[in-house]
């Protein structure tokens, strides 16, 4: 039986959770290629389209390559003092890849002072949250785009769950239930939680206030409403205008804090948010 109600884990300075993002940076390790769901805005050519930009490709790392890269970056005079967070955010879903856990283990052993952060679609969160807690995960992002399974069914074409493929609203029902259950457990473990919601005009915009209320109630700390990047099934959808995004965030702010500095960064981003040393592709997966 898992223990609950742990002390809050220290994420002071985390640039995606209110820390100084002009001073503190993060390093993403692209160790997680596989995904277990299909979001309508995800183009497999670009993988985790939650936060990808088209036309870029990634270089995957094994856990041993990843820890070697952390060593290299932390030894750098310029980057070493900047990096406060090690994140795993794709290019697929971190929880669908065993490499994620091995990588966090290696990072925790060698760099215990760094904040460990992960972003997921949440499908496997209830069954993996104990392991993430044992590995010392500090902060967690869950990408949650709907509470209503009918709306979710328009966003997720299918999920692969315990060897079964589910489609439409049935798939969304399972996914949403697991996201909420996993989020609640993560909060009980003292993790600091952000919820990413991809704003898809005409599909889930009406859901956003209810998502904000629900995740706040379950223990989330902040919400990141992200504009749709139109591609794949949603290639024909007009993304939200900056004004629409701003008004949704402002309305949401009355319910839960809003993170507004997201740059929809890549699975192998290194450095300050928006000023990365290198680019390859999607991150903060769905992740
Ligand atoms: Fe990376 Fe995501 Fe952790 Fe940040 S990113 S796993 S919470 S350390 Fe940050 Fe990048 Fe936006 Fe993500 S700016 S895409 S919100
Ligand atoms: Fe793509 Fe991420 Fe959704 Fe998986 S969770 S389908 S990688 S956007």
CSV table of C-alpha atoms and ligand atoms in Angstrom, one decimal:
chain,number,residue,atom,x,y,z
A,1,UNK,CA,0.0,0.0,0.0
A,2,UNK,CA,1.5,3.3,-1.0
A,3,UNK,CA,2.0,6.0,1.5
A,4,UNK,CA,0.3,9.3,1.0
A,5,UNK,CA,0.3,12.9,2.2
A,6,UNK,CA,4.1,13.3,1.9
A,7,UNK,CA,5.8,16.7,2.5
A,8,UNK,CA,5.7,19.1,-0.4
A,9,UNK,CA,8.8,18.6,-2.6
A,10,UNK,CA,11.0,21.6,-3.0
A,11,UNK,CA,10.9,23.0,-6.5
A,12,UNK,CA,12.2,26.5,-5.7
A,13,UNK,CA,13.4,28.2,-8.9
A,14,UNK,CA,11.7,25.9,-11.4
A,15,UNK,CA,11.2,28.2,-14.4
A,16,UNK,CA,7.9,26.6,-15.4
A,17,UNK,CA,6.4,26.9,-11.9
A,18,UNK,CA,6.9,30.5,-11.1
A,19,UNK,CA,10.7,30.5,-10.7
A,20,UNK,CA,12.8,33.2,-12.4
A,21,UNK,CA,12.8,32.0,-16.1
A,22,UNK,CA,15.3,34.7,-17.1
A,23,UNK,CA,17.8,33.1,-14.8
A,24,UNK,CA,16.9,29.5,-14.3
A,25,UNK,CA,16.9,27.0,-17.1
A,26,UNK,CA,15.9,23.4,-17.7
A,27,UNK,CA,17.4,20.5,-19.6
A,28,UNK,CA,15.1,18.0,-21.4
A,29,UNK,CA,16.3,14.5,-22.0
A,30,UNK,CA,14.7,12.9,-25.1
A,31,UNK,CA,14.6,9.3,-23.9
A,32,UNK,CA,10.9,8.5,-24.5
A,33,UNK,CA,10.0,7.8,-28.1
A,34,UNK,CA,6.8,5.7,-27.8
A,35,UNK,CA,3.3,6.9,-27.1
A,36,UNK,CA,0.2,5.1,-26.0
A,37,UNK,CA,-2.5,7.5,-27.2
A,38,UNK,CA,-3.2,9.5,-30.4
A,39,UNK,CA,-4.1,13.1,-29.9
A,40,UNK,CA,-5.7,14.7,-33.0
A,41,UNK,CA,-3.1,17.5,-33.0
A,42,UNK,CA,-0.2,15.1,-33.0
A,43,UNK,CA,1.6,14.4,-36.2
A,44,UNK,CA,3.8,11.3,-35.8
A,45,UNK,CA,6.3,12.8,-38.1
A,46,UNK,CA,6.9,15.3,-35.4
A,47,UNK,CA,5.9,13.2,-32.5
A,48,UNK,CA,4.6,14.9,-29.4
A,49,UNK,CA,2.8,17.6,-31.2
A,50,UNK,CA,1.4,19.0,-28.0
A,51,UNK,CA,4.4,21.2,-28.1
A,52,UNK,CA,6.1,20.6,-31.3
A,53,UNK,CA,6.8,22.8,-34.2
A,54,UNK,CA,6.7,21.2,-37.6
A,55,UNK,CA,9.7,20.2,-39.7
A,56,UNK,CA,12.2,19.4,-37.0
A,57,UNK,CA,13.5,16.1,-36.0
A,58,UNK,CA,14.9,14.7,-32.8
A,59,UNK,CA,17.8,12.6,-31.7
A,60,UNK,CA,16.9,10.1,-29.1
A,61,UNK,CA,19.1,9.3,-26.2
A,62,UNK,CA,19.5,6.1,-24.2
A,63,UNK,CA,19.6,6.6,-20.4
A,64,UNK,CA,23.4,6.2,-20.4
A,65,UNK,CA,23.7,8.8,-23.2
A,66,UNK,CA,21.3,11.0,-21.3
A,67,UNK,CA,23.3,11.0,-18.1
A,68,UNK,CA,26.5,11.6,-20.1
A,69,UNK,CA,24.8,14.7,-21.6
A,70,UNK,CA,23.8,15.9,-18.1
A,71,UNK,CA,27.4,15.5,-17.0
A,72,UNK,CA,28.6,17.5,-19.9
A,73,UNK,CA,26.1,20.3,-19.5
A,74,UNK,CA,26.5,20.6,-15.8
A,75,UNK,CA,30.3,20.8,-16.2
A,76,UNK,CA,29.9,23.7,-18.7
A,77,UNK,CA,30.8,27.1,-17.2
A,78,UNK,CA,27.9,28.8,-19.0
A,79,UNK,CA,25.1,26.2,-18.7
A,80,UNK,CA,26.0,24.5,-15.5
A,81,UNK,CA,24.9,27.3,-13.2
A,82,UNK,CA,21.8,27.9,-15.2
A,83,UNK,CA,20.3,24.4,-15.3
A,84,UNK,CA,18.0,23.8,-12.3
A,85,UNK,CA,15.7,21.2,-13.7
A,86,UNK,CA,16.0,17.9,-15.6
A,87,UNK,CA,12.8,17.2,-17.5
A,88,UNK,CA,11.6,14.2,-19.5
A,89,UNK,CA,8.9,15.3,-21.8
A,90,UNK,CA,8.9,13.2,-24.9
A,91,UNK,CA,9.1,13.0,-27.8
A,92,UNK,CA,6.4,10.4,-26.9
A,93,UNK,CA,4.8,9.8,-23.5
A,94,UNK,CA,7.4,9.3,-20.8
A,95,UNK,CA,5.4,6.8,-18.9
A,96,UNK,CA,5.1,4.5,-22.0
A,97,UNK,CA,8.9,4.2,-22.0
A,98,UNK,CA,10.9,2.3,-19.4
A,99,UNK,CA,13.9,4.4,-20.2
A,100,UNK,CA,12.3,7.3,-18.4
A,101,UNK,CA,12.6,5.6,-15.0
A,102,UNK,CA,16.1,4.4,-15.5
A,103,UNK,CA,17.1,8.0,-16.6
A,104,UNK,CA,15.5,9.6,-13.5
A,105,UNK,CA,17.3,7.0,-11.3
A,106,UNK,CA,20.7,7.8,-12.9
A,107,UNK,CA,20.0,11.6,-12.6
A,108,UNK,CA,18.9,11.3,-9.0
A,109,UNK,CA,22.0,9.3,-8.0
A,110,UNK,CA,24.5,11.6,-9.5
A,111,UNK,CA,22.8,15.0,-9.3
A,112,UNK,CA,20.5,14.9,-6.3
A,113,UNK,CA,20.2,18.7,-6.1
A,114,UNK,CA,18.6,19.0,-9.5
A,115,UNK,CA,14.7,19.2,-9.7
A,116,UNK,CA,13.3,16.2,-11.5
A,117,UNK,CA,10.3,17.1,-13.7
A,118,UNK,CA,8.1,15.1,-16.1
A,119,UNK,CA,5.3,15.7,-18.5
A,120,UNK,CA,2.7,13.0,-19.4
A,121,UNK,CA,-0.6,12.4,-21.0
A,122,UNK,CA,-1.5,10.7,-17.7
A,123,UNK,CA,-2.9,7.4,-19.1
A,124,UNK,CA,-0.5,5.3,-17.0
A,125,UNK,CA,-0.2,7.8,-14.1
A,126,UNK,CA,-2.2,5.8,-11.5
A,127,UNK,CA,0.0,2.7,-11.9
A,128,UNK,CA,3.3,4.5,-12.2
A,129,UNK,CA,2.9,7.3,-9.6
A,130,UNK,CA,4.4,5.2,-6.7
A,131,UNK,CA,7.5,4.5,-8.8
A,132,UNK,CA,7.8,8.2,-9.7
A,133,UNK,CA,7.6,9.1,-6.1
A,134,UNK,CA,10.3,6.5,-5.2
A,135,UNK,CA,12.5,8.0,-7.9
A,136,UNK,CA,12.0,11.4,-6.2
A,137,UNK,CA,10.1,13.2,-9.0
A,138,UNK,CA,9.5,16.8,-7.8
A,139,UNK,CA,7.2,18.3,-10.4
A,140,UNK,CA,4.7,16.8,-12.8
A,141,UNK,CA,2.7,18.1,-15.8
A,142,UNK,CA,-0.4,16.4,-17.0
A,143,UNK,CA,-1.8,17.4,-20.3
A,144,UNK,CA,-5.6,17.3,-19.8
A,145,UNK,CA,-7.7,18.7,-22.7
A,146,UNK,CA,-11.3,17.7,-21.7
A,147,UNK,CA,-13.4,16.4,-18.8
A,148,UNK,CA,-16.3,15.4,-20.9
A,149,UNK,CA,-15.7,12.1,-22.7
A,150,UNK,CA,-17.6,13.2,-25.8
A,151,UNK,CA,-15.3,16.2,-26.2
A,152,UNK,CA,-12.3,14.0,-25.4
A,153,UNK,CA,-13.5,11.6,-28.1
A,154,UNK,CA,-13.1,14.4,-30.6
A,155,UNK,CA,-9.5,15.1,-29.5
A,156,UNK,CA,-8.2,11.6,-28.9
A,157,UNK,CA,-8.7,9.1,-31.7
A,158,UNK,CA,-7.5,6.1,-29.7
A,159,UNK,CA,-5.6,4.9,-26.7
A,160,UNK,CA,-3.7,1.6,-26.2
A,161,UNK,CA,-4.2,0.5,-22.7
A,162,UNK,CA,-3.1,-2.8,-21.2
A,163,UNK,CA,-2.9,-4.5,-24.6
A,164,UNK,CA,-6.3,-3.2,-25.8
A,165,UNK,CA,-7.1,-0.5,-28.2
A,166,UNK,CA,-10.0,1.8,-27.4
A,167,UNK,CA,-11.4,4.5,-29.6
A,168,UNK,CA,-13.6,7.7,-29.4
A,169,UNK,CA,-15.5,8.5,-26.2
A,170,UNK,CA,-14.7,5.1,-24.6
A,171,UNK,CA,-11.0,5.9,-25.0
A,172,UNK,CA,-11.4,9.4,-23.6
A,173,UNK,CA,-13.4,8.1,-20.6
A,174,UNK,CA,-10.5,5.8,-19.6
A,175,UNK,CA,-7.9,8.5,-20.2
A,176,UNK,CA,-9.7,11.2,-18.3
A,177,UNK,CA,-10.4,9.0,-15.3
A,178,UNK,CA,-6.7,8.0,-15.1
A,179,UNK,CA,-5.5,11.6,-15.5
A,180,UNK,CA,-7.7,12.8,-12.6
A,181,UNK,CA,-6.9,9.8,-10.4
A,182,UNK,CA,-3.1,10.1,-11.1
A,183,UNK,CA,-3.1,13.8,-10.6
A,184,UNK,CA,-4.8,13.4,-7.2
A,185,UNK,CA,-2.2,10.8,-6.1
A,186,UNK,CA,0.6,13.0,-7.3
A,187,UNK,CA,-0.6,15.9,-5.2
A,188,UNK,CA,-0.9,13.6,-2.2
A,189,UNK,CA,2.7,12.6,-2.7
A,190,UNK,CA,3.7,16.3,-2.4
A,191,UNK,CA,4.6,16.8,-6.1
A,192,UNK,CA,3.9,20.2,-7.6
A,193,UNK,CA,1.5,19.8,-10.5
A,194,UNK,CA,0.9,21.8,-13.6
A,195,UNK,CA,-1.9,21.0,-16.0
A,196,UNK,CA,-1.4,21.8,-19.7
A,197,UNK,CA,-4.5,22.3,-21.8
A,198,UNK,CA,-4.3,22.7,-25.5
A,199,UNK,CA,-6.9,25.2,-26.5
A,200,UNK,CA,-8.7,24.0,-29.6
A,201,UNK,CA,-11.3,26.6,-30.6
A,202,UNK,CA,-14.7,25.0,-31.3
A,203,UNK,CA,-13.7,21.8,-29.6
A,204,UNK,CA,-12.7,22.2,-26.0
A,205,UNK,CA,-12.8,26.0,-25.3
A,206,UNK,CA,-16.1,25.6,-23.3
A,207,UNK,CA,-14.4,23.0,-21.1
A,208,UNK,CA,-11.5,25.1,-19.9
A,209,UNK,CA,-13.2,26.6,-16.8
A,210,UNK,CA,-14.5,23.2,-15.6
A,211,UNK,CA,-11.0,21.7,-16.1
A,212,UNK,CA,-9.5,24.6,-14.0
A,213,UNK,CA,-12.0,24.0,-11.2
A,214,UNK,CA,-11.5,20.3,-11.2
A,215,UNK,CA,-7.7,20.2,-11.3
A,216,UNK,CA,-7.5,22.9,-8.6
A,217,UNK,CA,-9.8,20.8,-6.4
A,218,UNK,CA,-7.5,17.8,-6.9
A,219,UNK,CA,-4.4,19.6,-5.9
A,220,UNK,CA,-2.9,21.1,-9.1
A,221,UNK,CA,-0.8,24.3,-8.5
A,222,UNK,CA,-0.9,26.0,-11.9
A,223,UNK,CA,-2.4,25.7,-15.4
A,224,UNK,CA,-0.9,26.3,-18.7
A,225,UNK,CA,-3.4,27.0,-21.5
A,226,UNK,CA,-1.5,26.5,-24.7
A,227,UNK,CA,-2.6,27.5,-28.2
A,228,UNK,CA,-3.3,24.7,-30.7
A,229,UNK,CA,-0.6,24.2,-33.3
A,230,UNK,CA,-2.8,23.2,-36.2
A,231,UNK,CA,-1.6,20.0,-37.8
A,232,UNK,CA,-2.6,16.3,-38.3
A,233,UNK,CA,-6.4,15.9,-37.7
A,234,UNK,CA,-6.6,19.5,-36.6
A,235,UNK,CA,-4.7,21.0,-39.5
A,236,UNK,CA,-7.8,22.8,-40.7
A,237,UNK,CA,-8.7,24.3,-37.3
A,238,UNK,CA,-7.9,28.0,-36.8
A,239,UNK,CA,-5.7,28.3,-33.7
A,240,UNK,CA,-6.8,30.7,-31.0
A,241,UNK,CA,-5.8,34.3,-31.6
A,242,UNK,CA,-3.5,35.9,-29.0
A,243,UNK,CA,-6.6,37.9,-27.7
A,244,UNK,CA,-8.6,34.7,-27.3
A,245,UNK,CA,-5.8,33.0,-25.5
A,246,UNK,CA,-5.3,36.0,-23.2
A,247,UNK,CA,-9.0,36.2,-22.4
A,248,UNK,CA,-9.2,32.5,-21.6
A,249,UNK,CA,-6.2,32.8,-19.3
A,250,UNK,CA,-7.5,35.9,-17.6
A,251,UNK,CA,-10.8,34.2,-16.9
A,252,UNK,CA,-9.0,31.1,-15.6
A,253,UNK,CA,-6.8,33.1,-13.3
A,254,UNK,CA,-9.7,33.6,-11.0
A,255,UNK,CA,-9.7,29.8,-10.5
A,256,UNK,CA,-6.1,28.7,-10.6
A,257,UNK,CA,-2.7,30.4,-11.3
A,258,UNK,CA,-1.8,30.7,-14.9
A,259,UNK,CA,1.7,29.9,-16.4
A,260,UNK,CA,2.1,32.3,-19.3
A,261,UNK,CA,5.7,32.0,-20.3
A,262,UNK,CA,5.5,28.6,-22.0
A,263,UNK,CA,7.3,28.5,-25.3
A,264,UNK,CA,6.1,25.0,-26.3
A,265,UNK,CA,9.6,23.8,-26.1
A,266,UNK,CA,11.2,20.7,-27.5
A,267,UNK,CA,11.9,17.2,-26.1
A,268,UNK,CA,15.7,18.0,-26.1
A,269,UNK,CA,15.6,21.7,-25.2
A,270,UNK,CA,18.5,22.9,-23.0
A,271,UNK,CA,18.9,26.3,-21.4
A,272,UNK,CA,16.6,29.2,-20.6
A,273,UNK,CA,13.0,28.9,-21.8
A,274,UNK,CA,12.8,30.4,-25.3
A,275,UNK,CA,16.6,30.7,-25.6
A,276,UNK,CA,17.6,27.1,-26.1
A,277,UNK,CA,21.0,26.0,-27.2
A,278,UNK,CA,19.6,23.5,-29.6
A,279,UNK,CA,16.4,22.4,-31.2
A,280,UNK,CA,15.0,19.1,-32.2
A,281,UNK,CA,11.4,18.8,-31.3
A,282,UNK,CA,8.4,18.5,-29.2
A,283,UNK,CA,8.3,18.4,-25.4
A,284,UNK,CA,6.2,18.7,-22.2
A,285,UNK,CA,4.5,15.9,-23.9
A,286,UNK,CA,1.0,14.9,-23.6
A,287,UNK,CA,2.4,15.3,-23.2
B,1,LIG,FE1,10.2,20.7,-19.1
B,1,LIG,FE2,7.7,20.9,-18.9
B,1,LIG,FE3,9.1,20.3,-16.8
B,1,LIG,FE4,9.2,22.7,-17.8
B,1,LIG,S1,8.9,22.6,-20.1
B,1,LIG,S2,8.9,19.0,-18.5
B,1,LIG,S3,7.4,21.7,-16.9
B,1,LIG,S4,10.9,21.5,-17.2
B,1,LIG,FE5,7.9,24.7,-19.6
B,1,LIG,FE6,8.7,24.1,-22.0
B,1,LIG,FE7,6.3,25.1,-21.6
B,1,LIG,FE8,6.8,22.7,-20.8
B,1,LIG,S5,8.2,26.1,-21.2
B,1,LIG,S6,6.8,23.4,-22.9
B,1,LIG,S7,5.7,24.3,-19.7
B,2,LIG,FE1,1.4,12.9,-29.5
B,2,LIG,FE2,2.1,13.6,-27.0
B,2,LIG,FE3,-0.5,13.1,-27.7
B,2,LIG,FE4,1.3,11.1,-27.6
B,2,LIG,S1,0.5,12.3,-25.9
B,2,LIG,S2,-0.2,11.5,-29.3
B,2,LIG,S3,3.1,12.0,-28.4
B,2,LIG,S4,0.8,14.8,-28.4
